[in-house]
mmCIF file of C-alpha atoms in Angstrom:
data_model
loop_
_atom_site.group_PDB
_atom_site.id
_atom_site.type_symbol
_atom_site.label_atom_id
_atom_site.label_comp_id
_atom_site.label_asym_id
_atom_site.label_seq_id
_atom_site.Cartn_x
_atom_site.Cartn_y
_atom_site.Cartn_z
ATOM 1 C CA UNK A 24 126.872 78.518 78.682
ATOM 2 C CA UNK A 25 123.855 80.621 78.937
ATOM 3 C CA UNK A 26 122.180 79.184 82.030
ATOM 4 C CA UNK A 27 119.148 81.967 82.072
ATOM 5 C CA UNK A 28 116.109 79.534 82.240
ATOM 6 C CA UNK A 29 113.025 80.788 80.034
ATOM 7 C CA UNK A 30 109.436 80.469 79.612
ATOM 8 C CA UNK A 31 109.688 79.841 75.515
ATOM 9 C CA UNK A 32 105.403 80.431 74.954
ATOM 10 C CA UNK A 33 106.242 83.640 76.766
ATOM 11 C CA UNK A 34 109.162 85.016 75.827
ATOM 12 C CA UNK A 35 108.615 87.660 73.129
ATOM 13 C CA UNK A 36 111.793 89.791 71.497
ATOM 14 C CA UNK A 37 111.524 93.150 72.557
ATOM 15 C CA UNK A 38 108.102 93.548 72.495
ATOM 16 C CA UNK A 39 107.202 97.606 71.910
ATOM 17 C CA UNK A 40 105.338 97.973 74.600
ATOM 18 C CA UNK A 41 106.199 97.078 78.068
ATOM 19 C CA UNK A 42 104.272 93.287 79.168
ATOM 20 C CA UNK A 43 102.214 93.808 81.453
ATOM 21 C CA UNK A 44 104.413 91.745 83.919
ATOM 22 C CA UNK A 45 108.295 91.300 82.981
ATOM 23 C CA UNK A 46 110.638 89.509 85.152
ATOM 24 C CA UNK A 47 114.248 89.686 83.992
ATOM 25 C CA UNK A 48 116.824 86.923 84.973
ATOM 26 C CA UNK A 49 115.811 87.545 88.500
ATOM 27 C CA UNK A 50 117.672 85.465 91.222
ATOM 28 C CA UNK A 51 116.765 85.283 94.841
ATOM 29 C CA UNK A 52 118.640 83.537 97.458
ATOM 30 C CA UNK A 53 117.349 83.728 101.105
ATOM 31 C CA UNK A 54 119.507 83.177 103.926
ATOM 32 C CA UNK A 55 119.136 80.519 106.508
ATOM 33 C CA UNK A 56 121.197 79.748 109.610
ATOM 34 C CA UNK A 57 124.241 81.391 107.815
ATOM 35 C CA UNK A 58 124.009 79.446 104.543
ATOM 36 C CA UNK A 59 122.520 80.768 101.439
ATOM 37 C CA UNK A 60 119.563 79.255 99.737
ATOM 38 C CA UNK A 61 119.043 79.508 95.574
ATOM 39 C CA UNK A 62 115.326 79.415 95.550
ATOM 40 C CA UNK A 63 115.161 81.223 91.993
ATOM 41 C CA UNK A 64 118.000 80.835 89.260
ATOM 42 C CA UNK A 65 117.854 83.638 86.445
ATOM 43 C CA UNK A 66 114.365 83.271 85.950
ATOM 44 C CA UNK A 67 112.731 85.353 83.201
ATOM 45 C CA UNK A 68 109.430 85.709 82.021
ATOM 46 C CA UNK A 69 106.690 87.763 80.467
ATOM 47 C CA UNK A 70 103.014 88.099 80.648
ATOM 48 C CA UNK A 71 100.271 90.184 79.094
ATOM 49 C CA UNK A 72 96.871 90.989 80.028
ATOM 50 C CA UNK A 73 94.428 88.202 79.577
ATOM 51 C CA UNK A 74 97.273 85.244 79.851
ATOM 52 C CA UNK A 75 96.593 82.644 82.137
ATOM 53 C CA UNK A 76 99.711 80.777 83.179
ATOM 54 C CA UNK A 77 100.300 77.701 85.618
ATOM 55 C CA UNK A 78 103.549 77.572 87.306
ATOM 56 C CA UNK A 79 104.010 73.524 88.512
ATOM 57 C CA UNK A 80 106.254 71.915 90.001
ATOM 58 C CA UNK A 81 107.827 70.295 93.488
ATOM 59 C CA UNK A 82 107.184 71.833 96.839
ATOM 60 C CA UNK A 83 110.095 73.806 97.268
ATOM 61 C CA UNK A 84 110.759 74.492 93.622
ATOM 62 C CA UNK A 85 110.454 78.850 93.327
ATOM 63 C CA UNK A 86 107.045 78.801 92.452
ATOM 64 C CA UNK A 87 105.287 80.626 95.402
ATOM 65 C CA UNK A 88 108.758 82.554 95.675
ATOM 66 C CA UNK A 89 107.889 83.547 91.981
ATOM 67 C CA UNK A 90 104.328 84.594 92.888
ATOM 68 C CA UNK A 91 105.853 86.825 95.830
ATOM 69 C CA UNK A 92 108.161 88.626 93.348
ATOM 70 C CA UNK A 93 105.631 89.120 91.202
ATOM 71 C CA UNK A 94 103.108 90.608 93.398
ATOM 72 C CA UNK A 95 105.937 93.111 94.901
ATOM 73 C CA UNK A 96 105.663 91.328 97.895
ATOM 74 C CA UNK A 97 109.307 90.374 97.800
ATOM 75 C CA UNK A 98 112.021 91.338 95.518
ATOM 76 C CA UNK A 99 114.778 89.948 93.646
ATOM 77 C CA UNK A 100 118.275 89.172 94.987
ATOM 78 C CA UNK A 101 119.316 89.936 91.409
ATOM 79 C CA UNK A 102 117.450 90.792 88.293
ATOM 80 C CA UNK A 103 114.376 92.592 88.133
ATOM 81 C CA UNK A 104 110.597 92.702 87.921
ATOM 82 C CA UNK A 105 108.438 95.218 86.308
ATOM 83 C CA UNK A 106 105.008 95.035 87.082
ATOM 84 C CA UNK A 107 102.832 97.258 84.774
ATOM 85 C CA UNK A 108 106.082 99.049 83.620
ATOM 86 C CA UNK A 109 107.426 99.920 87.035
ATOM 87 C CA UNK A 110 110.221 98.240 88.190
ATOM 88 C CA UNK A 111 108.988 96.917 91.702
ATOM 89 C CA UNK A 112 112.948 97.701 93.173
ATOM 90 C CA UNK A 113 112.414 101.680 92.621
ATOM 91 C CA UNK A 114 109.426 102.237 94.703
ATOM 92 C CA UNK A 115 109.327 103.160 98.287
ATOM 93 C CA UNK A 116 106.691 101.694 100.782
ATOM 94 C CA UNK A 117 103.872 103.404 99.759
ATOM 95 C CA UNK A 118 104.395 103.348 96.199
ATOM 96 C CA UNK A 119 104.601 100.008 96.562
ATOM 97 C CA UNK A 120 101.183 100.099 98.609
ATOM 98 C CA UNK A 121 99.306 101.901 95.656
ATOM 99 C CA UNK A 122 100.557 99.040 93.372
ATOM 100 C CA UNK A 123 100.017 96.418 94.717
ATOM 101 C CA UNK A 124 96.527 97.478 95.964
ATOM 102 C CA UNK A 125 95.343 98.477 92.690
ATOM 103 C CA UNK A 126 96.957 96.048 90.385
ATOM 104 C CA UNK A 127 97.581 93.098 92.105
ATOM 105 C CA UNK A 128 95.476 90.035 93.407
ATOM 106 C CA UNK A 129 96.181 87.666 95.506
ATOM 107 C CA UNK A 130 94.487 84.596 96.481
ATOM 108 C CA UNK A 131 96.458 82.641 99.518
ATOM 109 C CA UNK A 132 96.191 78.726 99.945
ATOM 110 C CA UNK A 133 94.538 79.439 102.753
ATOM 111 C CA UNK A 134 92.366 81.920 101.541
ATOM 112 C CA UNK A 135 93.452 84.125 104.297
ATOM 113 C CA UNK A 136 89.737 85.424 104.939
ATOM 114 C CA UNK A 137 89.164 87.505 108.383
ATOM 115 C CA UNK A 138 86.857 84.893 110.492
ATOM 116 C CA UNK A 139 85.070 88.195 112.603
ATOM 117 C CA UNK A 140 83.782 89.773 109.030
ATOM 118 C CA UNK A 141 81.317 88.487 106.530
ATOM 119 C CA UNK A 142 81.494 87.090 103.299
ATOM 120 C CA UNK A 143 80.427 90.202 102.229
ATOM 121 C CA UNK A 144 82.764 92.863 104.653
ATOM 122 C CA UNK A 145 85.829 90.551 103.589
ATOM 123 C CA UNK A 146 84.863 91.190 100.389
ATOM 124 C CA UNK A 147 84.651 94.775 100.914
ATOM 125 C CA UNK A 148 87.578 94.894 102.668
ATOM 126 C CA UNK A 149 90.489 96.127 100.070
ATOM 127 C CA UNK A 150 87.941 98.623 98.951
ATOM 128 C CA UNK A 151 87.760 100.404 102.667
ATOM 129 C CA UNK A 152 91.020 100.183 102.486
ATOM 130 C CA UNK A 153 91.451 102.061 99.130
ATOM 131 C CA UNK A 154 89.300 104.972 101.160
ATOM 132 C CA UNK A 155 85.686 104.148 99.135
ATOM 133 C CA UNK A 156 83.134 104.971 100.878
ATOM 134 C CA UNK A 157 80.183 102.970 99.535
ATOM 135 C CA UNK A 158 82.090 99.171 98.644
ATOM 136 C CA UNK A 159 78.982 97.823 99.097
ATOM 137 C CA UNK A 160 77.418 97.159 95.683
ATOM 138 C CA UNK A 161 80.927 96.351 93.838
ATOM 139 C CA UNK A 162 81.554 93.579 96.531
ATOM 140 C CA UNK A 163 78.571 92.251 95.746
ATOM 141 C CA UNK A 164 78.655 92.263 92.087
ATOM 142 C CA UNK A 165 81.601 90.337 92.503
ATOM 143 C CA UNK A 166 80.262 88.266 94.704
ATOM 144 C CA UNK A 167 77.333 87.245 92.072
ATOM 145 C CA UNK A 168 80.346 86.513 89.966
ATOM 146 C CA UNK A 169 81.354 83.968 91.943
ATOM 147 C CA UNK A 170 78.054 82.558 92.514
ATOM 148 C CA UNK A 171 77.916 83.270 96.273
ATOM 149 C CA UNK A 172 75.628 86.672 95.660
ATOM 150 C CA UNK A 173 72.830 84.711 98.227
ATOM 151 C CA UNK A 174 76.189 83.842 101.385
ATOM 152 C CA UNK A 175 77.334 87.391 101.592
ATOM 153 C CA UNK A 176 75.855 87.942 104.570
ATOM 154 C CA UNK A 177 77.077 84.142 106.193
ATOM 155 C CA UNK A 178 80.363 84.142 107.828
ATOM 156 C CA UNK A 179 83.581 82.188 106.816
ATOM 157 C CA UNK A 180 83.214 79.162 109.212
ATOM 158 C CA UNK A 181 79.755 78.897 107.694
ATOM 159 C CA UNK A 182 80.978 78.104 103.947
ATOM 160 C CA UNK A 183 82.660 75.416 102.772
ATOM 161 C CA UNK A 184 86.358 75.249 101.419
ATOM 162 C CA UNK A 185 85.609 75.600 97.644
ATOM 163 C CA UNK A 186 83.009 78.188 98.799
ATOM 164 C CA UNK A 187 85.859 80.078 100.983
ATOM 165 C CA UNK A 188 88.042 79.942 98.056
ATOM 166 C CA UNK A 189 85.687 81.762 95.685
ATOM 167 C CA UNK A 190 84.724 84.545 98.575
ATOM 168 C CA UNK A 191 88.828 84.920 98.259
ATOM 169 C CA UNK A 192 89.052 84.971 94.390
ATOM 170 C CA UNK A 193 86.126 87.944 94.436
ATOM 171 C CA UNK A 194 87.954 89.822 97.038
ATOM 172 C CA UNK A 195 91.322 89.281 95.347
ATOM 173 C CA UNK A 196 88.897 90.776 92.336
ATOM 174 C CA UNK A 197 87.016 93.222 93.768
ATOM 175 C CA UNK A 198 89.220 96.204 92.870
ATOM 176 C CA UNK A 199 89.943 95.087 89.288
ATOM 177 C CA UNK A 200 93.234 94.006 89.712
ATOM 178 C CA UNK A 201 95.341 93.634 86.038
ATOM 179 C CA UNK A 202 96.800 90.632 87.753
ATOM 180 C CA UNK A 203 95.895 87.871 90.002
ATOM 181 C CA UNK A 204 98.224 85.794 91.637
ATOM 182 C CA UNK A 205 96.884 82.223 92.299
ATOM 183 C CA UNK A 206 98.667 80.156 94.744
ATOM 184 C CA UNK A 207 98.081 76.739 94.790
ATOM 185 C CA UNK A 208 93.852 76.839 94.186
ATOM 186 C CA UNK A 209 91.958 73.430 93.913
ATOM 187 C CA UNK A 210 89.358 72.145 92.367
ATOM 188 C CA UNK A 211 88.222 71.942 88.180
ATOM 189 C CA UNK A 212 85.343 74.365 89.543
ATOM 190 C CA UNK A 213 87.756 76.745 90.441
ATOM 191 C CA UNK A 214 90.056 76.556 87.903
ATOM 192 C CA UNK A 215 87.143 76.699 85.422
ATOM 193 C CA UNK A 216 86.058 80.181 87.482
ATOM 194 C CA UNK A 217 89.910 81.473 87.045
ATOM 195 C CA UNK A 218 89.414 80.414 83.322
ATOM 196 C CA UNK A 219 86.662 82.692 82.802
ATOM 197 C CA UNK A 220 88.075 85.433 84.173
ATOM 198 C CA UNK A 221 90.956 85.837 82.634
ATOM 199 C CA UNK A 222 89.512 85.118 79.250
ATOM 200 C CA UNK A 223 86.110 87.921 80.053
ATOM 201 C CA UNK A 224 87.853 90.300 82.100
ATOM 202 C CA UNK A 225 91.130 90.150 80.781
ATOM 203 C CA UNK A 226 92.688 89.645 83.642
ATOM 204 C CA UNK A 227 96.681 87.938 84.046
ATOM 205 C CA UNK A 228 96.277 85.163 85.767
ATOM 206 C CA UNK A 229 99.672 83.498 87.294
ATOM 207 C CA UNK A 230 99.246 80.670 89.158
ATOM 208 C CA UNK A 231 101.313 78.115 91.115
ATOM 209 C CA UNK A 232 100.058 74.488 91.398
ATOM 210 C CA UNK A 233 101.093 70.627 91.927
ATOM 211 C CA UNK A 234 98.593 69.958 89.645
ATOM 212 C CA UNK A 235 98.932 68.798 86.210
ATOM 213 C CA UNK A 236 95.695 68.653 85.091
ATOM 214 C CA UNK A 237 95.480 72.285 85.596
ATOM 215 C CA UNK A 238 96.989 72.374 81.631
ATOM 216 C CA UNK A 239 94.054 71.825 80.324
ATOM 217 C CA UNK A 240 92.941 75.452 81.282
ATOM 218 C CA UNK A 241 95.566 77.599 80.988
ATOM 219 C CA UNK A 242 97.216 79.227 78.271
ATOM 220 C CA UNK A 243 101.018 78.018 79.328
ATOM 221 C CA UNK A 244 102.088 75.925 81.538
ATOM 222 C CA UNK A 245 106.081 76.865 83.043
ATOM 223 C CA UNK A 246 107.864 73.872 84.662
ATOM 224 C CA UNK A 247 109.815 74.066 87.678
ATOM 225 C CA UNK A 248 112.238 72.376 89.131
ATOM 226 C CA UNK A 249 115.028 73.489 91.838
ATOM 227 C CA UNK A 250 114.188 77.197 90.955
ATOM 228 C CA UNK A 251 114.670 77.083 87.718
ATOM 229 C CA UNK A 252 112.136 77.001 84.605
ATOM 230 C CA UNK A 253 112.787 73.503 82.474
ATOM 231 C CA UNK A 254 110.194 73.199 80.434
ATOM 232 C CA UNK B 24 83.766 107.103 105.940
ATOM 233 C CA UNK B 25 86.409 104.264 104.794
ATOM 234 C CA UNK B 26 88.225 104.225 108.201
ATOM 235 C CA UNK B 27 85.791 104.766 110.716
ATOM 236 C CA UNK B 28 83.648 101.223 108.711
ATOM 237 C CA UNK B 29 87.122 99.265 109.030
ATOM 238 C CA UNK B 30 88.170 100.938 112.879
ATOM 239 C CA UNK B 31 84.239 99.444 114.074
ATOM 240 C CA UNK B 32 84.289 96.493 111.943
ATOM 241 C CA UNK B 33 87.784 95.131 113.044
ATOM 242 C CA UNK B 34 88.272 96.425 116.374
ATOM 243 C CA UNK B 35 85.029 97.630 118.139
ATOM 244 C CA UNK B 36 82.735 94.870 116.751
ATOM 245 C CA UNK B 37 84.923 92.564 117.841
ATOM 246 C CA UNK B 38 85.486 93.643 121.415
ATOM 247 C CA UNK B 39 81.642 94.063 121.957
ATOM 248 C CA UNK B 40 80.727 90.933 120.450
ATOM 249 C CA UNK B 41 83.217 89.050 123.051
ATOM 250 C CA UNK B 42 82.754 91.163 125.810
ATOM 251 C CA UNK B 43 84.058 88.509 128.641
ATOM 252 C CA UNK B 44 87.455 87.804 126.687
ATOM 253 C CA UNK B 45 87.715 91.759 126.052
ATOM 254 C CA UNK B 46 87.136 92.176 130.255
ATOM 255 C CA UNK B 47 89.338 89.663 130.735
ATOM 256 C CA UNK B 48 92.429 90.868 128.149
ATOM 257 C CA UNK B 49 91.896 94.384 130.380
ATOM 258 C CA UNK B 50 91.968 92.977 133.433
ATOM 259 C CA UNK B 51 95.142 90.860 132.537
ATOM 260 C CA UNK B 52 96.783 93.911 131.198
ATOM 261 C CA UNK B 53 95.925 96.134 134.017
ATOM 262 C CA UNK B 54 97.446 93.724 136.640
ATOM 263 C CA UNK B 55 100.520 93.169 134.865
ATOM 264 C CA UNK B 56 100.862 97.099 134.624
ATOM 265 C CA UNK B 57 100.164 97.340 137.774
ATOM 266 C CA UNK B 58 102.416 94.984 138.981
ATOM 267 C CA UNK B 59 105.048 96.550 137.682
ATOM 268 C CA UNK B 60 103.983 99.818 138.587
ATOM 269 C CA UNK B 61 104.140 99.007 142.279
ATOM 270 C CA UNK B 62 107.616 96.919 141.977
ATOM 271 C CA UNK B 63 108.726 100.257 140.560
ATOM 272 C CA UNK B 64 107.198 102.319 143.366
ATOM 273 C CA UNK B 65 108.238 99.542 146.080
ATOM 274 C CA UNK B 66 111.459 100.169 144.771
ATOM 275 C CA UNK B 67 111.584 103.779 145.129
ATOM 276 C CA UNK B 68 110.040 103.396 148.695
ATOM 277 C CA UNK B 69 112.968 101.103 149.682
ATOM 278 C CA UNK B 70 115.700 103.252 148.021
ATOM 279 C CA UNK B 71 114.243 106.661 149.815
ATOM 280 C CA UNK B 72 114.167 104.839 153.593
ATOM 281 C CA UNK B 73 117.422 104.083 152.858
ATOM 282 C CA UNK B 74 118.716 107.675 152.003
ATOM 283 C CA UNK B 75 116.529 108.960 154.675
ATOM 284 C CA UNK B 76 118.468 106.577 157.392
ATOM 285 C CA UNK B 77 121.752 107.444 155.652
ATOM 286 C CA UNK B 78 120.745 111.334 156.264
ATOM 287 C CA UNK B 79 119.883 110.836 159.843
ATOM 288 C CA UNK B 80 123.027 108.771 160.554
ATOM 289 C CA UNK B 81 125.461 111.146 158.201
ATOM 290 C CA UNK B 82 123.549 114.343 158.113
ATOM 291 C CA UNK B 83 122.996 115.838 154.312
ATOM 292 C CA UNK B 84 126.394 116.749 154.288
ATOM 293 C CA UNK B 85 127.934 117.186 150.306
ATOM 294 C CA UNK B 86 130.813 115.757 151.616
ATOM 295 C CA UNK B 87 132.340 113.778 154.710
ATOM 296 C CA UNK B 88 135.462 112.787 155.958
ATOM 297 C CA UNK B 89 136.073 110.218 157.764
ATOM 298 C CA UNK B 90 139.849 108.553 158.914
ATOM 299 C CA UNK B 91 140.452 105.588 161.177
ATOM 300 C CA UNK B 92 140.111 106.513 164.805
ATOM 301 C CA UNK B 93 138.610 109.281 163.773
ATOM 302 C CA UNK B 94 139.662 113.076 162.201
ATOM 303 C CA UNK B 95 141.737 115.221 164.321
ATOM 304 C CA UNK B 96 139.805 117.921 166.328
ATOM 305 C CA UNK B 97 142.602 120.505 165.438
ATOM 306 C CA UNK B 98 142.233 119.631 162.028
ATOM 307 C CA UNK B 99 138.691 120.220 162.273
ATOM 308 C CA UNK B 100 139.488 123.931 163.666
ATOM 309 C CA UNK B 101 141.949 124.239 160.741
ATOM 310 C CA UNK B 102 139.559 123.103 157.636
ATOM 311 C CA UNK B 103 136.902 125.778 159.114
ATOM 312 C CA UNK B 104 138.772 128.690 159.357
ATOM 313 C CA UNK B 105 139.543 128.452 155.176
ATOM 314 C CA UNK B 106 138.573 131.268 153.304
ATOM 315 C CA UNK B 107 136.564 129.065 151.456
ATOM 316 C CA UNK B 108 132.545 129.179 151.438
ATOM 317 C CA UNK B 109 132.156 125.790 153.422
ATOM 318 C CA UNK B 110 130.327 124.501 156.356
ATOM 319 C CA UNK B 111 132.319 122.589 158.541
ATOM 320 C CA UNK B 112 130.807 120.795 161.294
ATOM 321 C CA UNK B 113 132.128 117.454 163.736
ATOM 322 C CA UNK B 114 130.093 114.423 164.250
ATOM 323 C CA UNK B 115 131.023 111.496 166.578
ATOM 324 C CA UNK B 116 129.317 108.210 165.339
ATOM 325 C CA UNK B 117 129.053 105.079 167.317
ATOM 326 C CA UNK B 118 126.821 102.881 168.604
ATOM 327 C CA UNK B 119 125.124 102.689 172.478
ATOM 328 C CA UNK B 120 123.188 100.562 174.341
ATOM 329 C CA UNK B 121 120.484 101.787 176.329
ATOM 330 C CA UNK B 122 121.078 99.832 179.528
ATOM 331 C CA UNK B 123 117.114 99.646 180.704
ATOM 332 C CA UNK B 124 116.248 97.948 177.501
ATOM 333 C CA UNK B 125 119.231 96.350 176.477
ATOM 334 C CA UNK B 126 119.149 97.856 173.110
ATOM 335 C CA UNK B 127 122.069 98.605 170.969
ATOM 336 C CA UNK B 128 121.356 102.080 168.996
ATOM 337 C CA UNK B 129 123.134 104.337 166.902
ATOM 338 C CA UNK B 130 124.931 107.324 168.964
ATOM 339 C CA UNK B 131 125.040 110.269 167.055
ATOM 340 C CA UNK B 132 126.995 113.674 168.535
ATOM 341 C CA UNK B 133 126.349 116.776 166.764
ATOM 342 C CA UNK B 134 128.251 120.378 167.078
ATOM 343 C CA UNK B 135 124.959 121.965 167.280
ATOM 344 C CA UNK B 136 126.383 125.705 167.486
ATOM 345 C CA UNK B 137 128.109 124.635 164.182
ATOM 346 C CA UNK B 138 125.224 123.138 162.782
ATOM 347 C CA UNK B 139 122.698 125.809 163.917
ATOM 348 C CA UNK B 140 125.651 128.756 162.107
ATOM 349 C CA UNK B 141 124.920 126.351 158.690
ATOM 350 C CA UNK B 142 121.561 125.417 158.290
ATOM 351 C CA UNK B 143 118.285 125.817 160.487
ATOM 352 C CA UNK B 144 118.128 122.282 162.181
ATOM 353 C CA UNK B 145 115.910 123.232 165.264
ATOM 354 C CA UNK B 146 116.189 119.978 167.536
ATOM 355 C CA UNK B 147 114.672 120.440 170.710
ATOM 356 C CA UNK B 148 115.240 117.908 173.729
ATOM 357 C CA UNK B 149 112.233 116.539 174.778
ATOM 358 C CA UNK B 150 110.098 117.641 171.589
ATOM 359 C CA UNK B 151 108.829 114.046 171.059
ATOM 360 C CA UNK B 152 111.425 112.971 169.076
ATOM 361 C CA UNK B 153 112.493 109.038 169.368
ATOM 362 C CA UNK B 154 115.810 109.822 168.060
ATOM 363 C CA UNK B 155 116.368 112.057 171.136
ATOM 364 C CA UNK B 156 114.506 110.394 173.894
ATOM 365 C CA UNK B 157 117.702 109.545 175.924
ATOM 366 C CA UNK B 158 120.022 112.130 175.269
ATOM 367 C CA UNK B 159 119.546 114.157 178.540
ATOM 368 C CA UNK B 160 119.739 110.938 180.558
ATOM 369 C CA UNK B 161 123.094 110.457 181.612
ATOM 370 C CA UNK B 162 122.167 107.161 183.032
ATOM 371 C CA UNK B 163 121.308 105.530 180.195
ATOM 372 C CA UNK B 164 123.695 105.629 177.927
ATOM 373 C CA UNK B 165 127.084 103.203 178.236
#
């Protein structure tokens, strides 16, 4: 029995170039207090620039585990992930640095942004790290993007929730990722916003919700359940 | 450019902005150092009286022997005249009382023709030194 669990919409045979983002039967277990937890189960899946795919299911089901995998931000028991080509498992530190600062995203559920900077300096604030010396204008082009171009100069605790989340999705934009991993965002506004950018910029978009009336904007929805994909 | 933007805008900004929680992060930092710092040095203090007692009592001899009832003066006269490089030198240890006060103290005898052949330990009666005070007085001492 061939219990690999697939993502049929995404699954391609072989495709002749590499997908933007692969991940090949990838297990991961994590340990806790001596026993062994499956939190993926030979997962595979593919994605190409411009795809914009919801990952939904349970609390507990793989799906932020999947997001961490496929940022580089945690690897694979088993299996493997290639993220632009580059099998994530290869690199050292700061190769892994470089990657994920220039081609991955990230949006946290809790947005994550740093309460002593503005809107504006948190936008800026993978660019500084990058080493530019002027972030300035991009940040706020990204910001008008958004529609907060007239808060960059508020702070966090200023903005509301929806308005926090977009000052994350331009930061987790701001350096043109190819990919942007969602997890759990909220709202239709939002998930309208995440629409448009993957289908203008053609950016992947992978993101992990409860919601199920996130289908109706994304290109494929993968089911989860107990770390595996079912549907 | 890059760094010295993010070193102001994450760490000096900051501490300037909250000056009174910076002070007071210092000032809780510096006391626990120093607390530690003077456990350490209170330490040290202790642990040098004590060697410093342990010299005056024992001398800073590399080695002593000692035997129940005490060594053997022969043997004494023996051990010295080795051909070995060594400084050989008696001690009598024991404790007085100094009958005006009524105070026990240590009672230290010292070969001081042997000690003066071995190292230059100048100890004059009378100098001013406590240790000494009583030593001529043959009344005082039990």
């Amino acid at each position: 029995m061939d219990n690999t669990s697939t993502a049929p919409s995404l699954l391609s045979a072989a495709p002749p170039v590499s997908p933007l983002l692969s991940i090949e039967r990838v297990v991961k277990d994590y340990q806790t207090d001596g026993e062994s937890v499956r939190a993926l189960d030979e997962v595979t899946l593919q994605m190409e620039s411009g795809e914009f795919v919801a990952l939904v299911g349970r609390s507990g089901c793989g799906k932020s585990t999947l997001l961490h995998l496929a940022g580089a931000m945690d690897f694979p028991t088993s299996g493997h992930v290639r993220l632009n080509g580059v099998a994530t498992d290869h690199l050292d530190e700061a190769q892994l640095t470089t990657l994920r600062r220039e081609k991955v995203g990230f949006i946290f559920q809790s947005f994550q942004l740093l309460h002593t900077l503005s809107v504006v300096e948190n936008v800026e604030l993978p660019l500084l790290l990058a080493g530019h010396a002027h972030p300035r204008p991009r940040a706020l082009d990204r910001l008008a993007e958004v529609g907060l171009a007239e808060l960059a100069h508020r702070m966090p605790h200023q903005l509301s929730g929806g308005q926090m989340q977009r000052v994350a999705i331009a930061r987790a934009l701001v350096h043109s990722p190819r990919i942007l991993l969602a997890d759990e965002p909220t709202g239709t506004a939002i998930l309208e916003l995440l629409r448009e950018i993957s289908r203008d910029q053609k950016t992947a978009i992978l993101m992990a919700t409860h919601s199920t009336e996130a289908a109706a904007f994304v290109d494929t929805t993968i089911r989860m359940r107990d770390g595996r994909i079912v549907d | 450019m890059a760094y010295l933007t993010l070193f102001f805008r994450l760490i000096l900004r900051p501490v300037l902005r909250e000056r009174a929680r910076s002070l007071l992060v210092t000032g809780a930092v510096a006391l626990g150092v120093a607390v530690v710092l003077a456990i350490d040095l209170a330490g040290n203090a202790a642990a040098g009286s004590f060697r410093s007692s342990m010299e005056t009592m024992a001398g800073d001899n590399d080695l002593e022997v000692t035997a129940a009832g005490g060594v053997p003066d022969a043997i004494v006269g023996q051990v010295a005249r080795l051909p070995y490089p060594l400084r050989i030198s008696a001690r009598i240890e024991d404790h007085a009382t100094i009958v005006s006060a009524g105070e026990a103290v240590p009672l230290i005898g010292i070969d001081f023709i042997a000690e003066a052949n071995g190292r230059r330990q100048n100890v004059e009666f009378g100098s001013g030194d406590e240790s000494f005070e009583h030593i001529n007085d043959t009344e005082m001492v039990l």
